[in-house]
Amino acid sequence: MKKITIAIDGFSSCGKSTMAKALARNIGYLYFDSGAMYRAVALYCMQNGIIANGEIDKEALRQQIDNIKITFCADAETKNSVTYLNGVNVENEIRTLEVSQLVSHVAALDFVRTALIDQQREMGKSKGIVMDGRDIGTTVFPDAELKIFVTASAEVRAKRRYDELIARGSTPDYNDILANVVERDHLDQTREISPLRKADDALLLDNSEMTVEGQLAWLEEQFKLRTAE
Ligand code: DC
């Protein structure tokens, strides 16, 4: 069967990574979380004093961007994809609200996007991948054979992120999370470079009322259709 590239884009906390991961596992493809890469750069800024008065020191980050290498590796036990920043497992650190609050600003920087898009294209060179993000179908892999654009209401998405943080042992405030979701939607859609938008040839999936199983069944059907062509 021919190998294809699957691009899953959409708003934050839509459950994109849950469905992308499950799809990749079921069809034997590699999964890449491009949002985790932007989060890792935000974490790098926090860890390396590249933030002053709550603002990113753009020049310092520009000088260091080529030293930031992000890789993914499957966890030996869970088989889940784990994010490494310069060889260190940062999977938990990149999911904090602090990182979530900084990441849209990092993702709006042109030199950050250029560097990460290069790394993403390298990861997808041999096809047989599922990558999720905001600009995968529009910019990173405009020729992807299967493109999905996922959406759900802001409240549903905030509740999902809230539950995820609770499950990780945090004590988040729902209203802070909702405000963060709304702010990130705005920043993601209005940034100058690679703003979040549905590619013309992407299939729209509103999963506000769908179960994870229902979404997965639908995705696998789309995959079968594309690979049978
Ligand atoms: O999907 P996520 O919430 O983990 O993404 C984190 C941030 O990174 C989000 O604010 C949007 C940004 N992002 C992006 O600009 N381009 C991508 N391809 C993926 C994520």
Coordinates of C-alpha atoms and ligand atoms in Angstrom, one line a residue:
M1 CA 0.0 0.0 0.0
K2 CA 1.4 3.4 -0.9
K3 CA 2.6 5.6 2.1
I4 CA 1.0 9.0 2.4
T5 CA 1.5 12.1 4.5
I6 CA -1.4 13.0 6.9
A7 CA -1.7 16.6 8.1
I8 CA -4.0 17.3 11.0
D9 CA -4.5 21.0 11.8
G10 CA -6.9 23.0 14.0
F11 CA -7.5 25.0 17.1
S12 CA -5.7 24.4 20.4
S13 CA -7.0 21.6 22.7
C14 CA -9.3 20.1 20.0
G15 CA -8.0 16.6 20.8
K16 CA -5.9 16.7 17.6
S17 CA -3.0 14.9 19.2
T18 CA -5.1 12.2 20.8
M19 CA -6.7 11.3 17.5
A20 CA -3.5 11.8 15.5
K21 CA -1.6 9.5 17.9
A22 CA -4.3 6.8 17.8
L23 CA -4.5 7.0 14.0
A24 CA -0.8 6.7 13.6
R25 CA -0.7 3.6 16.0
N26 CA -3.5 1.9 14.2
I27 CA -2.1 2.3 10.7
G28 CA 1.5 1.8 11.6
Y29 CA 2.6 5.4 10.8
L30 CA 5.0 7.7 12.8
Y31 CA 3.4 10.4 14.8
F32 CA 4.8 14.0 15.2
D33 CA 3.4 16.7 17.4
S34 CA 4.6 20.0 15.9
G35 CA 2.9 22.0 18.8
A36 CA 5.3 20.2 21.2
M37 CA 8.2 21.6 19.2
Y38 CA 7.0 25.2 19.7
R39 CA 6.4 24.4 23.3
A40 CA 9.9 23.1 23.6
V41 CA 11.3 26.3 22.2
A42 CA 9.2 28.3 24.8
L43 CA 10.6 26.1 27.5
Y44 CA 14.1 26.6 26.3
C45 CA 13.5 30.4 26.6
M46 CA 12.3 30.0 30.2
Q47 CA 15.2 27.7 31.1
N48 CA 17.9 29.9 29.5
G49 CA 17.0 33.4 30.7
I50 CA 15.7 34.5 27.2
I51 CA 12.7 36.2 28.8
A52 CA 13.0 39.6 30.4
N53 CA 9.9 41.4 32.0
G54 CA 7.7 38.7 30.6
E55 CA 8.9 39.4 27.0
I56 CA 11.0 37.2 24.8
D57 CA 14.5 38.5 24.1
K58 CA 14.2 38.0 20.3
E59 CA 17.8 38.7 19.4
A60 CA 19.1 36.2 22.0
L61 CA 16.7 33.6 20.8
R62 CA 17.6 34.3 17.1
Q63 CA 21.3 33.7 18.0
Q64 CA 20.6 30.4 19.8
I65 CA 17.8 29.0 17.5
D66 CA 20.2 26.7 15.6
N67 CA 21.3 25.1 19.0
I68 CA 17.7 24.0 19.7
K69 CA 17.1 20.4 18.5
I70 CA 13.8 18.7 19.1
T71 CA 13.3 15.0 18.6
F72 CA 10.7 12.5 19.4
C73 CA 11.2 9.0 20.8
A74 CA 8.6 6.3 21.8
D75 CA 8.4 5.6 25.5
A76 CA 9.6 2.1 26.1
E77 CA 6.6 1.2 28.3
T78 CA 3.6 3.2 27.0
K79 CA 4.9 3.4 23.4
N80 CA 3.7 7.1 23.4
S81 CA 5.8 9.6 21.6
V82 CA 7.9 11.7 24.0
T83 CA 9.4 15.1 23.3
Y84 CA 13.2 15.6 23.8
L85 CA 14.8 19.1 23.9
N86 CA 18.5 18.7 23.1
G87 CA 18.4 15.1 24.3
V88 CA 16.4 15.7 27.5
N89 CA 12.9 14.4 28.0
V90 CA 10.7 17.5 28.5
E91 CA 7.3 15.9 27.8
N92 CA 5.8 17.0 31.2
E93 CA 7.4 20.4 31.4
I94 CA 6.1 21.6 28.0
R95 CA 2.5 21.0 29.1
T96 CA 2.4 23.5 32.0
L97 CA 0.2 26.6 31.8
E98 CA 3.3 28.8 32.0
V99 CA 4.5 27.3 28.7
S100 CA 1.0 27.5 27.2
Q101 CA 1.0 31.3 28.0
L102 CA 4.3 31.9 26.3
V103 CA 4.1 29.6 23.3
S104 CA 2.0 31.6 20.9
H105 CA 4.5 34.5 21.2
V106 CA 7.3 32.1 20.4
A107 CA 5.3 30.6 17.5
A108 CA 4.8 34.0 16.0
L109 CA 8.5 34.6 15.4
D110 CA 9.5 34.1 11.7
F111 CA 13.0 32.6 12.5
V112 CA 11.5 30.1 14.9
R113 CA 9.0 28.9 12.4
T114 CA 11.6 28.6 9.6
A115 CA 13.9 26.5 11.9
L116 CA 11.1 24.2 13.1
I117 CA 9.5 23.8 9.6
D118 CA 13.0 22.7 8.4
Q119 CA 13.1 20.1 11.2
Q120 CA 9.5 19.0 10.4
R121 CA 10.1 18.5 6.7
E122 CA 13.1 16.4 7.5
M123 CA 10.9 14.2 9.8
G124 CA 8.4 13.7 7.0
K125 CA 10.9 13.0 4.2
S126 CA 10.0 9.3 3.9
K127 CA 6.2 9.8 4.2
G128 CA 4.2 7.4 6.4
I129 CA 3.7 10.1 9.0
V130 CA 0.8 11.8 10.8
M131 CA 1.8 15.3 11.9
D132 CA -0.5 17.6 13.8
G133 CA -0.3 21.4 14.3
R134 CA -1.6 24.6 12.8
D135 CA 0.1 25.0 9.4
I136 CA 0.9 21.4 8.5
G137 CA -1.5 21.2 5.6
T138 CA -1.0 24.8 4.5
T139 CA 2.8 25.4 4.8
V140 CA 4.8 22.4 6.1
F141 CA 3.3 19.7 3.8
P142 CA 1.1 21.5 1.2
D143 CA 1.1 18.3 -0.9
A144 CA -0.1 16.1 2.0
E145 CA -2.5 13.5 0.5
L146 CA -4.8 13.7 3.5
K147 CA -5.5 16.9 5.3
I148 CA -7.9 17.3 8.2
F149 CA -8.9 20.6 9.9
V150 CA -10.3 20.1 13.4
T151 CA -12.5 22.4 15.4
A152 CA -14.7 22.5 18.6
S153 CA -16.2 25.2 20.8
A154 CA -13.8 27.2 23.1
E155 CA -15.6 25.9 26.2
V156 CA -15.4 22.3 25.2
R157 CA -11.7 22.7 24.5
A158 CA -11.0 24.5 27.8
K159 CA -12.7 21.7 29.7
R160 CA -10.6 19.1 27.9
R161 CA -7.3 20.9 28.8
Y162 CA -8.6 21.4 32.4
D163 CA -9.2 17.6 32.7
E164 CA -5.8 16.9 31.1
L165 CA -4.0 19.1 33.7
I166 CA -6.0 17.6 36.6
A167 CA -5.0 14.1 35.4
R168 CA -1.3 15.3 35.5
G169 CA -1.7 16.3 39.1
S170 CA -2.0 20.1 38.7
T171 CA -4.7 22.3 40.3
P172 CA -5.7 24.6 37.4
D173 CA -8.4 27.3 37.3
Y174 CA -11.0 26.6 34.5
N175 CA -11.5 30.4 33.8
D176 CA -7.7 30.9 33.3
I177 CA -7.6 28.1 30.9
L178 CA -10.6 29.3 28.9
A179 CA -9.0 32.8 28.7
N180 CA -5.8 31.2 27.5
V181 CA -7.7 29.1 24.8
V182 CA -9.5 32.2 23.5
E183 CA -6.3 34.3 23.5
R184 CA -4.3 31.6 21.7
D185 CA -7.1 31.2 19.1
H186 CA -6.8 34.9 18.4
L187 CA -3.0 35.0 18.2
D188 CA -2.9 31.8 16.1
Q189 CA -5.4 33.2 13.6
T190 CA -4.1 36.7 13.3
R191 CA -0.3 36.2 13.3
E192 CA 1.4 37.4 10.2
I193 CA 3.3 34.2 9.3
S194 CA 1.5 31.0 8.7
P195 CA -1.7 32.0 10.5
L196 CA -4.1 29.2 11.5
R197 CA -6.5 28.5 8.6
K198 CA -8.1 25.6 6.9
A199 CA -6.3 24.5 3.7
D200 CA -8.7 24.6 0.7
D201 CA -8.4 20.9 0.3
A202 CA -8.7 19.9 4.0
L203 CA -11.7 18.0 5.3
L204 CA -13.5 19.9 8.2
L205 CA -14.1 17.9 11.4
D206 CA -16.1 19.6 14.2
N207 CA -15.7 17.1 17.1
S208 CA -17.5 19.1 19.9
E209 CA -20.1 16.3 20.1
M210 CA -18.0 13.3 18.9
T211 CA -16.4 10.6 20.9
V212 CA -12.7 9.7 20.5
E213 CA -13.8 6.4 19.0
G214 CA -16.2 8.0 16.5
Q215 CA -13.5 10.4 15.3
L216 CA -11.0 7.6 14.9
A217 CA -13.4 5.5 12.9
W218 CA -14.0 8.5 10.6
L219 CA -10.3 9.2 10.2
E220 CA -9.5 5.6 9.4
E221 CA -12.2 5.6 6.7
Q222 CA -10.7 8.8 5.2
F223 CA -7.2 7.1 5.3
K224 CA -8.6 4.0 3.5
L225 CA -10.2 6.1 0.8
R226 CA -7.0 8.1 0.2
T227 CA -4.7 5.1 0.1
A228 CA -7.0 3.1 -2.2
E229 CA -7.0 5.9 -4.8
Ligands
DC1 O1 -1.1 22.3 19.7 P1 -0.5 23.0 20.9 O2 -1.4 23.7 21.8 O3 0.5 22.1 21.7 O4 0.5 24.1 20.2 C1 1.2 25.0 21.0 C2 1.3 26.3 20.3 O5 2.2 26.2 19.2 C3 0.0 27.0 19.9 O6 -0.1 28.3 20.4 C4 0.1 27.1 18.4 C5 1.6 26.9 18.1 N1 1.7 26.0 16.9 C6 2.0 26.6 15.7 O7 2.0 27.8 15.6 N2 2.2 25.8 14.6 C7 2.1 24.5 14.7 N3 2.4 23.8 13.6 C8 1.9 23.9 15.9 C9 1.6 24.7 17.0

